[in-house]
Tab-separated table of C-alpha atoms in Angstrom:
chain	number	residue	atom	x	y	z
T	22	MET	CA	113.046	-29.041	56.457
T	23	LYS	CA	111.705	-32.406	57.794
T	24	ALA	CA	111.520	-33.091	62.417
T	25	ALA	CA	113.987	-35.607	63.702
T	26	ALA	CA	112.580	-37.910	66.629
T	27	ALA	CA	113.822	-40.876	68.120
T	28	GLY	CA	111.108	-42.636	69.330
T	29	TYR	CA	108.023	-41.458	70.400
T	30	VAL	CA	105.421	-43.074	73.020
T	31	ARG	CA	101.188	-42.260	74.171
T	32	ALA	CA	101.489	-41.828	78.191
T	33	ASN	CA	98.546	-43.427	79.720
T	34	ASP	CA	98.921	-41.733	82.741
T	35	LEU	CA	100.212	-39.525	84.375
T	36	SER	CA	102.768	-41.958	85.999
T	37	HIS	CA	103.272	-43.389	83.460
T	38	ALA	CA	104.558	-40.026	81.637
T	39	ILE	CA	107.353	-39.734	84.700
T	40	SER	CA	108.075	-43.139	85.166
T	41	LEU	CA	108.766	-42.182	80.436
T	42	LEU	CA	110.599	-39.118	81.240
T	43	ALA	CA	113.039	-40.770	84.401
T	44	ALA	CA	113.921	-43.837	81.899
T	45	SER	CA	114.459	-41.403	79.339
T	46	GLU	CA	118.009	-39.672	81.132
T	47	GLY	CA	117.461	-37.131	79.205
T	48	GLN	CA	116.266	-38.067	75.789
T	49	ALA	CA	112.196	-37.612	75.886
T	50	ARG	CA	110.671	-34.164	76.326
T	51	VAL	CA	106.597	-34.279	77.016
T	52	LEU	CA	104.857	-33.232	74.065
T	53	ALA	CA	101.672	-31.616	75.608
T	54	GLY	CA	100.653	-28.315	72.496
T	55	GLY	CA	103.207	-29.226	70.064
T	56	GLN	CA	102.749	-25.751	68.307
T	57	SER	CA	107.119	-24.771	70.098
T	58	LEU	CA	107.708	-28.244	70.341
T	59	ILE	CA	106.927	-29.400	66.748
T	60	ALA	CA	108.105	-26.963	65.053
T	61	SER	CA	111.799	-27.110	66.734
T	62	LEU	CA	111.241	-30.561	65.304
T	63	ASN	CA	110.692	-29.999	61.719
T	64	LEU	CA	113.643	-26.911	61.967
T	65	ARG	CA	115.982	-29.862	63.701
T	66	LEU	CA	116.623	-27.150	65.615
T	67	ALA	CA	115.271	-29.654	68.922
T	68	GLY	CA	118.653	-31.874	69.223
T	69	GLU	CA	117.835	-35.816	68.447
T	70	THR	CA	115.085	-36.276	70.960
T	71	ALA	CA	112.246	-39.378	72.295
T	72	LEU	CA	109.120	-37.478	72.859
T	73	ILE	CA	106.248	-38.572	76.040
T	74	ASP	CA	102.900	-37.901	74.230
T	75	ILE	CA	100.457	-36.999	77.221
T	76	ASN	CA	97.120	-35.427	74.950
T	77	GLY	CA	95.719	-38.521	76.880
T	78	VAL	CA	96.707	-38.494	80.137
T	79	THR	CA	93.128	-36.530	81.595
T	80	GLU	CA	94.083	-35.823	84.590
T	81	LEU	CA	96.239	-32.316	83.678
T	82	CYS	CA	93.123	-31.192	82.337
T	83	GLY	CA	90.601	-28.968	84.139
T	84	ILE	CA	89.781	-25.813	85.211
T	85	ALA	CA	88.695	-26.104	89.015
T	86	LEU	CA	88.784	-23.243	92.205
T	87	ASP	CA	89.076	-24.376	95.313
T	88	GLY	CA	88.901	-22.206	97.338
T	89	ASP	CA	90.982	-18.459	96.879
T	90	VAL	CA	92.774	-20.745	94.179
T	91	LEU	CA	91.964	-21.177	90.919
T	92	ARG	CA	93.688	-24.340	89.237
T	93	ILE	CA	94.714	-25.300	85.853
T	94	GLY	CA	95.025	-28.050	84.417
T	95	ALA	CA	98.950	-27.797	82.567
T	96	LEU	CA	96.984	-29.691	79.468
T	97	THR	CA	94.657	-26.782	78.871
T	98	ARG	CA	94.804	-25.970	75.681
T	99	HIS	CA	94.545	-21.805	74.943
T	100	ARG	CA	91.428	-21.722	73.522
T	101	GLU	CA	90.127	-23.395	77.593
T	102	LEU	CA	91.335	-20.645	78.386
T	103	ALA	CA	90.438	-18.054	76.504
T	104	THR	CA	86.479	-19.395	76.822
T	105	SER	CA	86.469	-20.074	80.663
T	106	ASP	CA	84.261	-18.653	82.647
T	107	LEU	CA	86.338	-19.760	85.269
T	108	VAL	CA	88.862	-17.984	83.937
T	109	ALA	CA	87.765	-14.864	83.226
T	110	ARG	CA	85.709	-14.776	86.620
T	111	HIS	CA	88.748	-15.568	88.868
T	112	ALA	CA	91.768	-14.711	86.387
T	113	PRO	CA	90.839	-12.739	84.175
T	114	ALA	CA	94.684	-11.682	82.784
T	115	ILE	CA	95.064	-14.507	81.271
T	116	SER	CA	91.502	-14.614	80.095
T	117	GLN	CA	93.058	-11.970	77.845
T	118	ALA	CA	95.593	-12.705	77.182
T	119	ALA	CA	95.547	-16.061	75.609
T	120	PRO	CA	93.483	-14.927	72.431
T	121	LEU	CA	96.552	-13.048	72.102
T	122	ILE	CA	98.111	-16.097	71.202
T	123	ALA	CA	98.895	-16.914	67.754
T	124	HIS	CA	95.864	-18.124	66.367
T	125	ALA	CA	92.687	-20.200	66.170
T	126	ALA	CA	94.075	-22.948	64.964
T	127	ILE	CA	97.677	-22.736	67.264
T	128	ARG	CA	94.884	-21.717	70.045
T	129	ASN	CA	93.060	-25.474	69.538
T	130	ARG	CA	95.867	-27.602	69.994
T	131	GLY	CA	98.778	-25.277	72.186
T	132	THR	CA	98.592	-25.893	76.214
T	133	ILE	CA	99.619	-23.709	79.281
T	134	GLY	CA	102.310	-26.276	80.669
T	135	GLY	CA	103.830	-26.159	77.034
T	136	SER	CA	104.076	-22.776	77.211
T	137	LEU	CA	106.146	-22.579	80.633
T	138	ALA	CA	108.057	-25.398	79.987
T	139	TYR	CA	109.479	-23.393	76.813
T	140	ALA	CA	109.662	-19.855	78.439
T	141	ASP	CA	109.731	-17.697	75.342
T	142	PRO	CA	110.555	-14.656	76.468
T	143	ALA	CA	108.127	-13.064	73.760
T	144	ALA	CA	105.187	-15.037	74.948
T	145	GLU	CA	101.838	-14.418	77.246
T	146	LEU	CA	101.274	-17.095	80.439
T	147	PRO	CA	104.704	-16.651	81.136
T	148	ALA	CA	103.883	-12.750	82.559
T	149	CYS	CA	100.475	-13.430	83.382
T	150	MET	CA	102.210	-16.095	85.716
T	151	ILE	CA	105.159	-13.541	87.642
T	152	ALA	CA	102.436	-10.795	87.615
T	153	LEU	CA	99.766	-13.038	89.144
T	154	ASP	CA	102.268	-14.570	91.518
T	155	ALA	CA	100.571	-17.731	90.583
T	156	THR	CA	102.469	-21.289	91.772
T	157	ILE	CA	103.500	-23.658	89.318
T	158	VAL	CA	103.713	-27.199	89.565
T	159	VAL	CA	106.034	-29.504	89.128
T	160	GLN	CA	106.142	-33.489	89.524
T	161	GLY	CA	109.223	-36.047	88.958
T	162	PRO	CA	109.622	-38.430	90.393
T	163	ALA	CA	110.854	-37.579	93.587
T	164	GLY	CA	107.012	-36.461	94.203
T	165	ARG	CA	104.939	-32.992	93.975
T	166	ARG	CA	106.713	-29.235	94.091
T	167	GLY	CA	105.022	-25.684	94.069
T	168	VAL	CA	107.671	-23.053	92.537
T	169	ARG	CA	106.158	-19.966	92.616
T	170	ALA	CA	106.594	-17.638	89.058
T	171	THR	CA	109.372	-14.954	89.959
T	172	ASP	CA	111.480	-18.195	90.639
T	173	PHE	CA	110.562	-20.603	87.565
T	174	PHE	CA	111.699	-17.960	84.678
T	175	ILE	CA	115.504	-18.318	84.451
T	176	ASP	CA	117.074	-17.724	82.020
T	177	LEU	CA	116.286	-17.747	77.336
T	178	PHE	CA	113.953	-21.408	77.121
T	179	THR	CA	115.371	-22.241	80.689
T	180	THR	CA	113.320	-22.419	83.568
T	181	ASP	CA	113.778	-24.137	86.674
T	182	LEU	CA	112.162	-27.761	86.398
T	183	GLY	CA	114.380	-30.472	86.301
T	184	GLU	CA	115.671	-32.432	82.962
T	185	ASP	CA	113.169	-35.141	85.118
T	186	GLU	CA	109.903	-33.362	86.186
T	187	MET	CA	106.812	-32.032	83.899
T	188	ILE	CA	104.227	-29.222	85.016
T	189	VAL	CA	100.620	-30.796	85.773
T	190	ALA	CA	98.924	-27.561	87.142
T	191	ILE	CA	99.320	-23.919	87.623
T	192	GLU	CA	98.191	-21.924	91.007
T	193	VAL	CA	96.551	-18.462	90.748
T	194	PRO	CA	95.032	-16.290	93.669
T	195	ALA	CA	91.345	-15.763	92.339
T	196	CYS	CA	91.265	-12.092	91.313
T	197	ALA	CA	89.539	-10.992	95.086
T	198	PRO	CA	86.874	-7.996	94.540
T	199	GLY	CA	88.011	-4.783	94.205
T	200	GLU	CA	91.778	-6.522	91.770
T	201	ARG	CA	92.090	-5.244	88.470
T	202	GLN	CA	94.361	-7.306	85.805
T	203	VAL	CA	95.382	-6.502	82.399
T	204	THR	CA	96.659	-7.478	79.595
T	205	MET	CA	97.727	-5.663	76.261
T	206	GLU	CA	100.074	-6.545	73.813
T	207	LEU	CA	101.203	-4.208	70.738
T	208	ALA	CA	102.819	-6.838	67.567
T	209	ARG	CA	102.954	-5.973	63.760
T	210	ARG	CA	100.667	-7.760	63.164
T	211	SER	CA	97.727	-10.174	65.371
T	212	GLY	CA	99.103	-13.540	65.988
T	213	ASP	CA	102.851	-12.141	66.032
T	214	TYR	CA	104.616	-12.619	68.818
T	215	ALA	CA	104.436	-8.906	70.419
T	216	LEU	CA	107.206	-6.800	70.455
T	217	ALA	CA	105.961	-5.777	73.833
T	218	GLY	CA	103.464	-6.651	76.012
T	219	ILE	CA	102.135	-6.491	79.777
T	220	VAL	CA	100.462	-8.012	82.371
T	221	LEU	CA	98.843	-5.293	85.010
T	222	VAL	CA	97.659	-6.787	88.573
T	223	ARG	CA	95.788	-4.196	91.084
T	224	ARG	CA	96.209	-5.598	94.004
T	225	GLU	CA	95.524	-4.449	97.988
T	226	ASN	CA	98.538	-5.367	98.540
T	227	GLY	CA	99.804	-3.876	95.581
T	228	ALA	CA	100.492	-3.449	92.462
T	229	ARG	CA	102.390	-6.174	90.575
T	230	VAL	CA	103.836	-5.572	86.429
T	231	ALA	CA	105.526	-8.169	84.182
T	232	PHE	CA	106.415	-7.225	80.520
T	233	PHE	CA	107.269	-9.761	78.486
T	234	GLY	CA	108.566	-8.643	74.861
T	235	VAL	CA	111.602	-7.030	76.078
T	236	GLY	CA	114.268	-8.930	77.307
T	237	PRO	CA	115.374	-12.329	77.919
T	238	THR	CA	112.378	-13.962	80.420
T	239	ALA	CA	109.112	-11.549	80.698
T	240	VAL	CA	110.085	-9.132	83.612
T	241	LEU	CA	109.390	-8.503	87.265
T	242	ALA	CA	108.963	-5.327	86.732
T	243	ARG	CA	110.016	-3.492	90.760
T	244	ALA	CA	110.696	-0.257	89.966
T	245	ALA	CA	107.831	0.945	88.145
T	246	MET	CA	105.295	-1.217	90.801
T	247	ALA	CA	106.815	1.008	93.429
T	248	VAL	CA	105.558	4.221	92.151
T	249	ILE	CA	103.353	2.497	91.435
T	250	ASP	CA	101.861	1.263	95.727
T	251	ARG	CA	103.430	5.051	96.424
T	252	GLU	CA	100.013	6.812	93.608
T	253	GLY	CA	102.890	8.190	92.253
T	254	SER	CA	100.867	8.602	88.309
T	255	PRO	CA	100.990	6.850	85.009
T	256	ASP	CA	104.208	9.510	83.998
T	257	GLU	CA	105.702	8.508	86.751
T	258	ALA	CA	105.380	5.264	86.634
T	259	ALA	CA	106.260	4.396	83.369
T	260	ALA	CA	109.498	6.945	83.940
T	261	VAL	CA	111.604	4.447	85.489
T	262	LEU	CA	110.916	1.607	83.550
T	263	ASP	CA	114.705	1.996	82.530
T	264	GLN	CA	115.303	0.768	85.410
T	265	ASP	CA	112.943	-2.803	84.908
T	266	ILE	CA	113.354	-4.045	81.341
T	267	GLN	CA	116.402	-3.398	79.335
T	268	PRO	CA	115.457	-4.247	76.046
T	269	LEU	CA	118.943	-5.415	73.348
T	270	ASP	CA	118.807	-4.272	69.641
T	271	ASP	CA	117.534	-6.479	67.323
T	272	VAL	CA	115.508	-7.789	63.623
T	273	HIS	CA	112.362	-6.287	64.952
T	274	ALA	CA	113.325	-3.573	66.850
T	275	PRO	CA	115.441	-1.335	68.546
T	276	ALA	CA	116.312	-1.323	72.375
T	277	SER	CA	114.648	1.611	72.245
T	278	VAL	CA	111.296	1.305	70.603
T	279	ARG	CA	110.523	-1.918	72.834
T	280	LEU	CA	111.992	0.084	75.979
T	281	HIS	CA	109.030	3.349	74.267
T	282	LEU	CA	106.970	0.530	73.885
T	283	ALA	CA	106.809	-0.831	76.899
T	284	ARG	CA	106.114	2.707	78.273
T	285	VAL	CA	102.709	2.997	76.078
T	286	LEU	CA	101.643	-0.634	77.219
T	287	LEU	CA	102.259	0.511	80.381
T	288	ARG	CA	100.711	4.395	80.870
T	289	ARG	CA	97.672	2.461	78.748
T	290	ALA	CA	96.825	-0.304	80.917
T	291	LEU	CA	96.782	1.750	83.940
T	292	ASN	CA	94.853	3.951	82.353
T	293	ALA	CA	92.505	0.635	81.669
T	294	THR	CA	92.706	-0.148	85.543
T	295	LEU	CA	91.709	3.665	86.711
T	296	ALA	CA	88.415	3.481	83.949
T	297	ALA	CA	87.703	-0.789	84.786
T	298	GLU	CA	85.388	-2.274	85.644
T	299	VAL	CA	86.219	-4.945	88.624
T	300	GLY	CA	89.081	-7.671	87.054
T	301	HIS	CA	88.141	-6.004	83.574
T	302	VAL	CA	88.363	-4.040	81.455
U	20	MET	CA	118.596	-41.856	64.291
U	21	SER	CA	119.486	-43.689	67.146
U	22	ASP	CA	117.441	-45.706	68.534
U	23	ILE	CA	116.851	-44.850	72.512
U	24	ALA	CA	115.432	-47.225	74.574
U	25	GLY	CA	111.963	-47.943	74.874
U	26	PHE	CA	111.027	-45.440	72.412
U	27	PRO	CA	109.843	-47.359	69.070
U	28	THR	CA	110.031	-45.204	65.713
U	29	LYS	CA	107.653	-46.213	64.451
U	30	VAL	CA	104.045	-46.301	65.822
U	31	ASP	CA	100.531	-48.249	64.002
U	32	ILE	CA	98.423	-45.398	63.923
U	33	SER	CA	93.978	-46.712	63.337
U	34	LEU	CA	91.877	-43.305	61.962
U	35	THR	CA	89.468	-41.683	59.622
U	36	VAL	CA	90.245	-39.006	56.893
U	37	ASN	CA	87.928	-37.654	55.159
U	38	GLY	CA	85.122	-40.276	56.004
U	39	GLU	CA	87.297	-43.045	55.622
U	40	ARG	CA	88.960	-45.781	57.801
U	41	VAL	CA	92.801	-45.964	57.222
U	42	GLU	CA	95.537	-48.405	58.940
U	43	ALA	CA	99.120	-47.114	59.278
U	44	ARG	CA	102.963	-47.913	60.155
U	45	VAL	CA	104.196	-44.129	60.447
U	46	ASP	CA	108.047	-43.488	61.491
U	47	VAL	CA	107.229	-40.751	64.293
U	48	ALA	CA	108.892	-37.581	62.806
U	49	ARG	CA	106.213	-37.254	59.835
U	50	HIS	CA	103.778	-34.860	60.176
U	51	LEU	CA	100.046	-34.555	59.365
U	52	VAL	CA	100.528	-33.355	55.814
U	53	ASP	CA	103.071	-35.217	54.445
U	54	PHE	CA	101.391	-38.038	55.959
U	55	LEU	CA	97.772	-37.363	54.366
U	56	ARG	CA	99.980	-35.603	51.141
U	57	LEU	CA	102.876	-38.502	50.686
U	58	ASP	CA	101.867	-41.399	52.095
U	59	LEU	CA	98.072	-41.068	50.675
U	60	GLY	CA	98.403	-38.951	48.393
U	61	LEU	CA	96.001	-36.059	48.448
U	62	SER	CA	98.144	-33.600	47.687
U	63	GLY	CA	94.661	-30.424	49.173
U	64	SER	CA	96.994	-29.899	52.507
U	65	HIS	CA	99.797	-27.828	51.066
U	66	ALA	CA	103.236	-28.271	54.109
U	67	GLY	CA	104.584	-23.781	53.220
U	68	CYS	CA	106.470	-22.949	56.515
U	69	GLU	CA	106.476	-26.550	58.524
U	70	HIS	CA	106.719	-24.080	61.444
U	71	GLY	CA	102.703	-22.594	62.175
U	72	VAL	CA	103.760	-19.901	60.990
U	73	CYS	CA	101.548	-20.076	57.346
U	74	GLY	CA	99.159	-21.769	57.657
U	75	ALA	CA	98.683	-23.640	54.052
U	76	CYS	CA	98.306	-26.436	56.508
U	77	THR	CA	95.512	-26.050	57.948
U	78	LEU	CA	92.686	-28.570	57.938
U	79	GLN	CA	90.538	-30.273	61.078
U	80	VAL	CA	90.919	-32.458	63.187
U	81	ASN	CA	88.322	-34.629	65.081
U	82	GLY	CA	86.137	-31.436	64.559
U	83	GLU	CA	89.381	-28.124	65.514
U	84	VAL	CA	90.872	-26.440	62.756
U	85	VAL	CA	95.065	-27.592	63.438
U	86	ARG	CA	98.204	-26.550	62.208
U	87	GLY	CA	98.477	-29.646	60.153
U	88	CYS	CA	102.548	-30.073	60.411
U	89	LEU	CA	102.286	-29.136	64.083
U	90	THR	CA	100.524	-32.553	64.706
U	91	LEU	CA	102.554	-35.505	64.962
U	92	ALA	CA	100.777	-38.490	62.191
U	93	ALA	CA	101.358	-40.665	65.254
U	94	GLN	CA	99.634	-39.239	67.487
U	95	LEU	CA	96.062	-39.212	65.866
U	96	ASP	CA	95.540	-42.360	66.440
U	97	GLY	CA	91.389	-42.750	66.638
U	98	ALA	CA	91.404	-39.780	64.894
U	99	GLU	CA	88.795	-37.908	62.876
U	100	VAL	CA	90.601	-35.719	59.864
U	101	TRP	CA	89.139	-33.887	57.607
U	102	THR	CA	91.239	-32.239	54.597
U	103	VAL	CA	89.887	-30.246	52.081
U	104	GLU	CA	89.306	-33.028	49.695
U	105	GLY	CA	87.107	-34.656	51.765
U	106	LEU	CA	84.789	-31.483	52.606
U	107	THR	CA	84.948	-30.808	48.554
U	108	ASP	CA	83.061	-33.872	48.080
U	109	THR	CA	80.843	-33.545	51.324
U	110	GLY	CA	80.066	-29.782	49.523
U	111	SER	CA	80.196	-28.069	53.404
U	112	LEU	CA	82.787	-26.133	52.147
U	113	ALA	CA	81.367	-25.592	48.264
U	114	ASP	CA	78.904	-21.613	48.297
U	115	LEU	CA	82.766	-20.957	50.252
U	116	GLN	CA	84.211	-22.548	47.352
U	117	ALA	CA	81.634	-20.297	45.289
U	118	ALA	CA	82.620	-17.439	46.887
U	119	PHE	CA	86.365	-17.533	46.304
U	120	VAL	CA	86.025	-18.132	42.900
U	121	SER	CA	83.227	-14.973	42.025
U	122	ARG	CA	85.472	-12.525	44.028
U	123	ASN	CA	88.397	-13.912	42.467
U	124	ALA	CA	89.835	-14.250	46.107
U	125	LEU	CA	93.014	-15.572	45.594
U	126	GLN	CA	96.776	-14.567	43.433
U	127	CYS	CA	98.795	-18.082	43.679
U	128	GLY	CA	96.455	-19.926	45.354
U	129	PHE	CA	98.353	-21.781	48.059
U	130	CYS	CA	97.520	-20.460	50.804
U	131	THR	CA	93.731	-21.845	49.331
U	132	PRO	CA	93.031	-25.134	50.832
U	133	GLY	CA	93.937	-23.826	54.650
U	134	MET	CA	91.888	-20.049	54.071
U	135	LEU	CA	89.015	-21.958	53.118
U	136	PHE	CA	89.182	-23.698	56.958
U	137	ALA	CA	89.980	-20.641	58.787
U	138	ALA	CA	87.278	-18.583	56.870
U	139	ALA	CA	84.695	-21.912	58.008
U	140	ASP	CA	86.333	-22.606	61.458
U	141	VAL	CA	84.864	-18.177	61.710
U	142	LEU	CA	81.624	-18.984	60.264
U	143	ALA	CA	81.191	-22.112	62.448
U	144	SER	CA	79.220	-19.914	65.173
U	145	GLY	CA	76.078	-19.135	62.076
U	146	LYS	CA	76.455	-15.279	63.397
U	147	VAL	CA	77.771	-12.859	60.802
U	148	PRO	CA	81.193	-12.007	61.920
U	149	SER	CA	82.546	-8.881	61.648
U	150	ARG	CA	85.408	-7.725	58.844
U	151	ALA	CA	87.186	-6.988	61.678
U	152	GLU	CA	86.845	-10.486	63.397
U	153	ILE	CA	86.708	-12.073	59.888
U	154	ARG	CA	90.399	-10.704	59.464
U	155	GLU	CA	91.106	-11.222	63.108
U	156	HIS	CA	90.114	-15.336	61.700
U	157	ILE	CA	92.576	-15.386	58.903
U	158	SER	CA	95.487	-13.471	60.599
U	159	GLY	CA	96.799	-17.095	61.028
U	160	ASN	CA	96.534	-17.695	56.967
U	161	TYR	CA	98.794	-14.718	55.779
U	162	CYS	CA	101.738	-15.632	53.004
U	163	ARG	CA	102.769	-12.347	50.816
U	164	CYS	CA	100.152	-11.450	47.598
U	165	THR	CA	98.200	-8.707	49.873
U	166	GLY	CA	95.032	-9.864	47.884
U	167	TYR	CA	93.373	-10.302	51.439
U	168	GLU	CA	90.879	-8.008	50.715
U	169	ALA	CA	88.499	-10.141	48.361
U	170	VAL	CA	89.309	-12.783	51.026
U	171	VAL	CA	87.210	-11.637	53.260
U	172	ASP	CA	84.442	-10.165	50.563
U	173	ALA	CA	84.375	-14.000	49.917
U	174	ILE	CA	84.076	-14.582	53.621
U	175	GLU	CA	81.759	-12.422	54.894
U	176	THR	CA	79.318	-12.187	51.496
U	177	VAL	CA	78.985	-16.456	52.811
U	178	ALA	CA	77.813	-15.584	56.424
U	179	ARG	CA	75.184	-13.009	55.705
U	180	SER	CA	74.166	-16.032	52.777
U	181	ARG	CA	74.449	-18.330	55.529
U	182	ALA	CA	72.613	-16.274	58.078
U	183	GLY	CA	69.415	-15.482	55.274
U	184	GLY	CA	70.399	-12.343	54.293
U	185	GLY	CA	70.999	-13.240	50.725
U	186	GLU	CA	74.537	-12.100	48.315
U	187	ALA	CA	73.696	-9.214	50.301
U	188	SER	CA	76.877	-7.126	49.266
U	189	ALA	CA	77.443	-9.043	46.005
């Protein structure tokens, strides 16, 4: 189908983008990479919305290490996540996740901020944020605030973002010596949304496990994490996963298949961290 | 479509398409493929699914492959766009096109322009990709004919030929 859009403005800088967003009173959306937003405009799923194009806003670009925090600008493309040395060194889970996102032509345009704001439950990056205990930095007319990833994703395609706010950056605790991170997924076809996916982060103070594609949001698997932290086996951790995730039947797979795949991924990811070099698999 | 104050529904853009300067006033909902096909008469970029899945609209913007259906013409002020027509004229796809013909690497051909861009992209590094890497790279251009074995053959042949190995497997 052909897109519906009720108007378009190119933002010159961040304050311009935010003032446009505030002035639109909920009638405009931020256009970053557009790889989900333009698709939903074409499918007429996005309603009658105007667009604020932030692709020229340089303040939202760039990846930098600041002490023990890796700061990733919201406009960072998936391709940059996949090829950045800083991301590979300090957030290997994101580095491993990025090539799994869609296809090369999509990764050239799609952005981390866009993916997080869209909050697709089957997307890789929200799960990375939850497993890494990242902070999503958002800004609106009232100023800037940081939201813990676990508080940011509320429901299917629903986040803590206010109507007049946008994501400006992501702050990820940098991978510490000895820390291990793994992102894996199972999809029927390369580039498809995963039937199930996992992000496992093993830190000195405990494991964090997030799953995607198995519920209305990416989800932290707390019961499995507790088993891992008390040195339980991969099988024991997998056994309690039904306490953490309750997938629904859908056209792609019955719930029992997704739960099974999640268990397979958890065992594989745990075994990979046991065998892996520090931080990398 | 009601107007929202401060948000124009048409914007002026100035860009180059296949090396030629183009100035246009476009509806903000017009995506790049429709702009090329309907406004400029360049029908080589195909509009298939129009939600980024089929890859038939894949082309080059500012040197990178992108989905034409997921790019709005309004976003392209100052951009450099290359379509299959333009890269046919420059000859930069000539060896790939010849290999696609000699391998019969298509059935209906609807996917072919996008497939050529995906192929050119995987070969851009100058390395000879494995068949698995080629498959991974064209996985965003699958339609439904299943005729991809010959596409992989064609891309592999060109990769080897460009690397100086000649028609290694031909």
